[in-house]
mmCIF file of C-alpha atoms and ligand atoms in Angstrom:
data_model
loop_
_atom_site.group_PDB
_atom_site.id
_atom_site.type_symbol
_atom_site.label_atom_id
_atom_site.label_comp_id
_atom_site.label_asym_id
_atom_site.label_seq_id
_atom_site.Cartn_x
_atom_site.Cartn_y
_atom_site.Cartn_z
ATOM 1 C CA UNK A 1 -3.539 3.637 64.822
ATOM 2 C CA UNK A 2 -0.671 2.325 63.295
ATOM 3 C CA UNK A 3 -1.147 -0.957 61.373
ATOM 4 C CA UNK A 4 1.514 -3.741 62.185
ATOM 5 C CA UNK A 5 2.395 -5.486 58.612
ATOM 6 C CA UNK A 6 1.150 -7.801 57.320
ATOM 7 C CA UNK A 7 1.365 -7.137 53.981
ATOM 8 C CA UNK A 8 -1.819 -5.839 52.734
ATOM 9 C CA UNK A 9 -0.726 -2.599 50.619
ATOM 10 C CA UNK A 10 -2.813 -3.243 47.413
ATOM 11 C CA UNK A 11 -1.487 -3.284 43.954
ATOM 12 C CA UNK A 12 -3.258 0.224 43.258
ATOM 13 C CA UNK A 13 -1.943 1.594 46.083
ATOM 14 C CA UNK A 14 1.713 0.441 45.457
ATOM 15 C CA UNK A 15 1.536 1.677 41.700
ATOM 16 C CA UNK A 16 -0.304 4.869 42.197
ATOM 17 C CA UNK A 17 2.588 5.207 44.744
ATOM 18 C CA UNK A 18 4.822 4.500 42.135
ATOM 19 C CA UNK A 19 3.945 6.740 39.271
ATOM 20 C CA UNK A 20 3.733 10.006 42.119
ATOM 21 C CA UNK A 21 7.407 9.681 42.375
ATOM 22 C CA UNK A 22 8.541 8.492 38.823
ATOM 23 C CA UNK A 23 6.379 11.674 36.964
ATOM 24 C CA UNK A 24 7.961 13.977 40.224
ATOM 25 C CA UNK A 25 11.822 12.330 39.938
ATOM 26 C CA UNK A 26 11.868 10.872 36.244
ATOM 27 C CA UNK A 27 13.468 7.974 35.170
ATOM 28 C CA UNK A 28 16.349 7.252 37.418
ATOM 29 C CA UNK A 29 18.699 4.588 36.061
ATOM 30 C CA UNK A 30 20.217 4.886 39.367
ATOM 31 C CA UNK A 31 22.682 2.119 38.580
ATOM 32 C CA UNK A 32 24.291 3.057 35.794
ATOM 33 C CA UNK A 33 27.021 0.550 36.221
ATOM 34 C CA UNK A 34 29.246 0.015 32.832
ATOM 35 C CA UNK A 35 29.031 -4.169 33.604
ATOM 36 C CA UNK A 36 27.365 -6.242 36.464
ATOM 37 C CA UNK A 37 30.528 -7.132 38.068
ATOM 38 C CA UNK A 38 30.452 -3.085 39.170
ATOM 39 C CA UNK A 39 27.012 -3.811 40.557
ATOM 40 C CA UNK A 40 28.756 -6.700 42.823
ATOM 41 C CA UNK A 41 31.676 -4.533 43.422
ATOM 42 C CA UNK A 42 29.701 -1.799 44.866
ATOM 43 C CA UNK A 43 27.150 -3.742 46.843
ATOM 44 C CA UNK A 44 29.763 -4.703 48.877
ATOM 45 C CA UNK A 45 32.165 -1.960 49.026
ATOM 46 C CA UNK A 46 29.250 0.620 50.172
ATOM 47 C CA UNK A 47 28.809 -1.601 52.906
ATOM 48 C CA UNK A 48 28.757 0.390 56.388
ATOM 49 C CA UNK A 49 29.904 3.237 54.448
ATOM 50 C CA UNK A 50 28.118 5.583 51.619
ATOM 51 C CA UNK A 51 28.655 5.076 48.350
ATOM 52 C CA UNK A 52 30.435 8.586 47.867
ATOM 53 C CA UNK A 53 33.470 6.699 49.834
ATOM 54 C CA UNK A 54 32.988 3.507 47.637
ATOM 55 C CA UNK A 55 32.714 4.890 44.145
ATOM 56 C CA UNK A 56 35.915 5.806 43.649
ATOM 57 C CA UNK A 57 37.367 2.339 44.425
ATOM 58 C CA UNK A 58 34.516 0.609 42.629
ATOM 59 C CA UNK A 59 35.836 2.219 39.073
ATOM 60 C CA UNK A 60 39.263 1.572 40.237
ATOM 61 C CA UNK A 61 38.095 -2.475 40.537
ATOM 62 C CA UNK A 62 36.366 -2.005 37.336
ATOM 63 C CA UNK A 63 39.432 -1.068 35.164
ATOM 64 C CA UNK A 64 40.809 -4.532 35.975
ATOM 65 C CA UNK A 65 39.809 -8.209 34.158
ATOM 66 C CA UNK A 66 37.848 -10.268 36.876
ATOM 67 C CA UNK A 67 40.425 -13.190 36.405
ATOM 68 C CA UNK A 68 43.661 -10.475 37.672
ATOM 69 C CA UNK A 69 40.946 -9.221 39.879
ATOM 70 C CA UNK A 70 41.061 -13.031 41.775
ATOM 71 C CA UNK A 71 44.981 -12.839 41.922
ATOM 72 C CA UNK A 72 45.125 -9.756 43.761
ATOM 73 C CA UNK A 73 47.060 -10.050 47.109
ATOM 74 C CA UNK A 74 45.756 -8.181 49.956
ATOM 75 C CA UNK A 75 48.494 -5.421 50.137
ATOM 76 C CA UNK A 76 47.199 -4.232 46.741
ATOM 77 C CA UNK A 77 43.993 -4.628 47.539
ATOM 78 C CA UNK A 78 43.759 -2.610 50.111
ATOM 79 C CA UNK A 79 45.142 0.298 48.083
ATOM 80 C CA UNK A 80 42.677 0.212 45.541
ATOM 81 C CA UNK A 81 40.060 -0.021 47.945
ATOM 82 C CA UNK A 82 41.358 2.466 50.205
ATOM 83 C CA UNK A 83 38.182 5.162 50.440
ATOM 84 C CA UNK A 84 35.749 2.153 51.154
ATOM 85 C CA UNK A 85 37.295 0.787 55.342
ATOM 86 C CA UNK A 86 36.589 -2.426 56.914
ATOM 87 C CA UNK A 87 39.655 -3.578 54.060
ATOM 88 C CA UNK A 88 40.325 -7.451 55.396
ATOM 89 C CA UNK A 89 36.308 -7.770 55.903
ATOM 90 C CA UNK A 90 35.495 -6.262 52.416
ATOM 91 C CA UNK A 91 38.620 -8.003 50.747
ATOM 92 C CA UNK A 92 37.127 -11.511 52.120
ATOM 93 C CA UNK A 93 33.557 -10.849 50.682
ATOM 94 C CA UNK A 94 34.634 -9.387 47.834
ATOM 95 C CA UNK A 95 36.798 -12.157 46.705
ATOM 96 C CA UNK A 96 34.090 -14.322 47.696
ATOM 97 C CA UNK A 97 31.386 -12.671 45.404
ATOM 98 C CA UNK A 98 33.878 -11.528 42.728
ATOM 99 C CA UNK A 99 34.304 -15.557 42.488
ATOM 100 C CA UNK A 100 30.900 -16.544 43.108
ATOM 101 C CA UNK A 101 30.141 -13.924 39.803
ATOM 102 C CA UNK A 102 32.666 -15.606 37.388
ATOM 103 C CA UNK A 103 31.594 -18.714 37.893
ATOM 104 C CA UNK A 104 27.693 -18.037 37.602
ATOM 105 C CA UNK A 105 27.339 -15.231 35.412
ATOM 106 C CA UNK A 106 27.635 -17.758 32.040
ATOM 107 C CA UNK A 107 26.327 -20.995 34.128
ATOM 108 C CA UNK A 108 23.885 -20.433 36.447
ATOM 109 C CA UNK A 109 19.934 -20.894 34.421
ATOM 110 C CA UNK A 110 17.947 -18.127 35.000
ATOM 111 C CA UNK A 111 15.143 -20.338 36.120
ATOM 112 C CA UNK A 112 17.829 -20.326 39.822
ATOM 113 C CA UNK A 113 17.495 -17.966 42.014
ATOM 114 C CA UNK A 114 20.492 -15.895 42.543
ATOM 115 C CA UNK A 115 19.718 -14.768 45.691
ATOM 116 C CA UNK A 116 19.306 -17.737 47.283
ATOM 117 C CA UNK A 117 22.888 -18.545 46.092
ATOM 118 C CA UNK A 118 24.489 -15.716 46.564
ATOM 119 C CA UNK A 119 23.337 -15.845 51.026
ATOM 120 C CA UNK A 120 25.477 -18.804 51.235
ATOM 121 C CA UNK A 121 28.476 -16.669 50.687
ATOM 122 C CA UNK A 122 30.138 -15.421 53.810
ATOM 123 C CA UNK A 123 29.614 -11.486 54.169
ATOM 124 C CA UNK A 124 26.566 -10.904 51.848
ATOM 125 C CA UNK A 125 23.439 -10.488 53.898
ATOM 126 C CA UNK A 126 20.029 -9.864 52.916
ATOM 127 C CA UNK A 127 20.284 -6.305 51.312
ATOM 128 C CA UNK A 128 23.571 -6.788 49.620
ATOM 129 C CA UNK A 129 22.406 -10.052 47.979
ATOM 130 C CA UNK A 130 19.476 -8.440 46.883
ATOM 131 C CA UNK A 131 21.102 -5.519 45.307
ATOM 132 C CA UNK A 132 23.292 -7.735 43.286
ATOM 133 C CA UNK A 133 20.115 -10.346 42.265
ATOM 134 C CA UNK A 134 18.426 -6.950 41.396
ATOM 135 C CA UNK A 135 20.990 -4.602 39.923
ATOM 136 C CA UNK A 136 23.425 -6.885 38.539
ATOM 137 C CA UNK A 137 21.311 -10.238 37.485
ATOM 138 C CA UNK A 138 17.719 -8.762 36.429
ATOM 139 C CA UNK A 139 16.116 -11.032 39.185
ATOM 140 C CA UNK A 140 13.004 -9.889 40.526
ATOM 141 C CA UNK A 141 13.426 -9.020 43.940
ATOM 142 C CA UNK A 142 13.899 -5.777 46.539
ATOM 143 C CA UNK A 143 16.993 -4.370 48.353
ATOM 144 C CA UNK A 144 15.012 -3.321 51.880
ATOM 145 C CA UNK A 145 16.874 -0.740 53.187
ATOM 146 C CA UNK A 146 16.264 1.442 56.359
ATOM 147 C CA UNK A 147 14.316 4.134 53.450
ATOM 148 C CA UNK A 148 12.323 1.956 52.000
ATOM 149 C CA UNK A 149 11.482 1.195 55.723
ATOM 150 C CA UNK A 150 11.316 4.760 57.136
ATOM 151 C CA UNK A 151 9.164 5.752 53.971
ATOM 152 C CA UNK A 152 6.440 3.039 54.054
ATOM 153 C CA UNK A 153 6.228 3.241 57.658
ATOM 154 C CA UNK A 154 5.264 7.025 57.005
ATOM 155 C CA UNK A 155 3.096 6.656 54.181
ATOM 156 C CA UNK A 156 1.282 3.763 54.662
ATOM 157 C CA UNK A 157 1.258 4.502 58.200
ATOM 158 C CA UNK A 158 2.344 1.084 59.551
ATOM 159 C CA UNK A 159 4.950 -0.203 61.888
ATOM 160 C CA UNK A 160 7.503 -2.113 59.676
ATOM 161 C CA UNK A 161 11.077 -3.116 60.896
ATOM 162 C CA UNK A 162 13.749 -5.714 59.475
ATOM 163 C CA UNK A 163 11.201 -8.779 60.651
ATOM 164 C CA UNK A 164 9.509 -7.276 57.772
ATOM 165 C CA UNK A 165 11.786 -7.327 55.543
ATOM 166 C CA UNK A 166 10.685 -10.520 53.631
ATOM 167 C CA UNK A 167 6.841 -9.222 53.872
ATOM 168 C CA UNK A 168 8.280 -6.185 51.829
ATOM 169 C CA UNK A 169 10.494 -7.877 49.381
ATOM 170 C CA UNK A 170 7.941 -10.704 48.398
ATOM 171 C CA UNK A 171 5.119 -8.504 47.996
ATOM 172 C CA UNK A 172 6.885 -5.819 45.819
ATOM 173 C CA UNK A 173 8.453 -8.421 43.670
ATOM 174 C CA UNK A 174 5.233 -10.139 43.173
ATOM 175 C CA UNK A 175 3.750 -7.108 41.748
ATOM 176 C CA UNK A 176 6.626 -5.012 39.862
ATOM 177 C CA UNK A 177 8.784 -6.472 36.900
ATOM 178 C CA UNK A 178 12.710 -5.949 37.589
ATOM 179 C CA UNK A 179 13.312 -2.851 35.853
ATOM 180 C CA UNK A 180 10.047 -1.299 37.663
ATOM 181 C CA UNK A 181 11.950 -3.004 40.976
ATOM 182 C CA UNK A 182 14.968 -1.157 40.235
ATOM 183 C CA UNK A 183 13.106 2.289 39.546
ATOM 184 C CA UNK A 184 10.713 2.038 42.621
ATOM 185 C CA UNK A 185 13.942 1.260 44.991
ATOM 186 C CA UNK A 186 15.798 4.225 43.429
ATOM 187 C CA UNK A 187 12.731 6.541 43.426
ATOM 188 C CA UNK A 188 12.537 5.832 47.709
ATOM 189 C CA UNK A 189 16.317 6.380 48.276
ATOM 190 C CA UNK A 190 16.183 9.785 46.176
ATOM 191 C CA UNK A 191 12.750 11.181 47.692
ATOM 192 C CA UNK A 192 14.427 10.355 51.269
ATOM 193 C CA UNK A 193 17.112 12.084 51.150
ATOM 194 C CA UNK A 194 15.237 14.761 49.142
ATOM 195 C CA UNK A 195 12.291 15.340 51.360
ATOM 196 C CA UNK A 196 11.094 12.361 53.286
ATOM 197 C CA UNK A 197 14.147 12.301 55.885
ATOM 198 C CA UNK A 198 15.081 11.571 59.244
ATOM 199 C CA UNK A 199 13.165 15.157 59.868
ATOM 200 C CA UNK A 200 10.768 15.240 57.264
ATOM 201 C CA UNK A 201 9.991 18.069 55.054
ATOM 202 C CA UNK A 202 6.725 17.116 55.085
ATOM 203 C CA UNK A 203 5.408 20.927 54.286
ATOM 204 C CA UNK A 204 7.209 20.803 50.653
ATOM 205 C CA UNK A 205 6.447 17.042 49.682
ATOM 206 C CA UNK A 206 4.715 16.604 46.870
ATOM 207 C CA UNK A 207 3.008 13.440 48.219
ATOM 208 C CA UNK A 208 1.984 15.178 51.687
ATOM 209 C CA UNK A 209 -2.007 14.760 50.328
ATOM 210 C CA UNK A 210 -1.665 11.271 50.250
ATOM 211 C CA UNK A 211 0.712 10.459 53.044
ATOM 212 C CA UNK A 212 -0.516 8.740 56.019
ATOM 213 C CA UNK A 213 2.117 10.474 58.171
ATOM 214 C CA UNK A 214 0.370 13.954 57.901
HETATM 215 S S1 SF4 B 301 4.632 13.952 53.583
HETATM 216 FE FE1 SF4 B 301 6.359 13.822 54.991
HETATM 217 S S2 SF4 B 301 6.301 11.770 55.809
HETATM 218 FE FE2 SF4 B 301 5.024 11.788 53.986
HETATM 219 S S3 SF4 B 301 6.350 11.140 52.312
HETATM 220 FE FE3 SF4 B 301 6.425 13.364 52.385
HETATM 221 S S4 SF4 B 301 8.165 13.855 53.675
HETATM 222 FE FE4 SF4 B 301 7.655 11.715 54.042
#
């Protein structure tokens, strides 16, 4: 029977879990963004879209100084964002974090947590401000996204959803160190869209001994 969560995947379990997919995938470095600000950039930009569509206008934002970046008007704007939609939505949030970033990045004590700061801003949810905390400041913490759902639900065999979401992040960050955060959250994107998908190709996985799903 399915387990509802309550958050009782053990440390072993989590790491053995862990070193599976980093000795099948490798070190990932999935975020090999040239400066944080990209990190923000794209957090945002691959919002409702993928970030095939946002990449191209994340480097575009990245060629220009973060104090032009805030004089931008939104004609422009638009333009260089043009592969990423939703423009006036993303424009607002993006000037809105882009800000919220040059203000912090040299201020804010580490000992302050980003995340918290970064949910008052209008248009940067739970995911996105984790991303950036994650990605961008080296906080510990976990973007939940629907693979990270999808995949523990399958493994573990449990019956997560986005109630669970703070269950998940708190648990993971209480165990892993950031740049372990960072790998484990890359390593579950690439083995679902590698193997464990919306139709899994459970026959091929490498994990299918150990996966509660099978
Ligand atoms: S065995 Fe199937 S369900 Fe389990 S992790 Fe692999 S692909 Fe996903």
């Amino acid at each position: 029977m399915k387990s509802s969560f309550n958050f009782f995947i053990d440390f072993n379990s989590l790491f053995s879990l862990f070193k599976d997919l980093s000795s099948y995938y490798g070190y990932m470095y999935w975020w090999p963004a040239e400066k944080p600000l990209e990190v923000v950039e794209g957090a945002i930009l691959a919002q409702n879209t993928t970030w095939k569509n946002a990449e191209a206008s994340v480097k575009r934002l990245n060629n220009i100084p973060i104090d032009e970046l805030l004089k931008i008007d939104e004609r422009e704007f638009r333009t260089l964002i043009k592969e990423a939609g939703f423009y006036s939505r993303k424009i607002d949030y993006l000037r809105n974090a882009i800000s919220f970033y040059s203000n912090e990045i040299d201020n804010t004590p580490s000992f302050i947590s980003i995340r918290d700061e970064l949910l008052k801003i209008r248009g940067i949810g739970r995911e996105t401000a984790d991303s950036i905390a994650l990605y961008a400041f080296n906080q510990r913490t976990f973007p939940v996204d629907s693979y990270s759902i999808r995949f523990f639900n399958r493994y573990f065999s449990l019956n997560l959803g986005l109630k669970n979401y703070d269950d998940i992040r708190v648990t993971l960050s209480g165990i892993f160190n950031s740049m372990m955060l960072m790998e484990f959250h890359a390593l579950i994107v690439e083995h679902s869209k590698n193997y464990c998908r919306k139709k899994p190709n459970c026959e091929n996985c490498f994990l299918k001994e150990k996966c509660g799903n099978q």
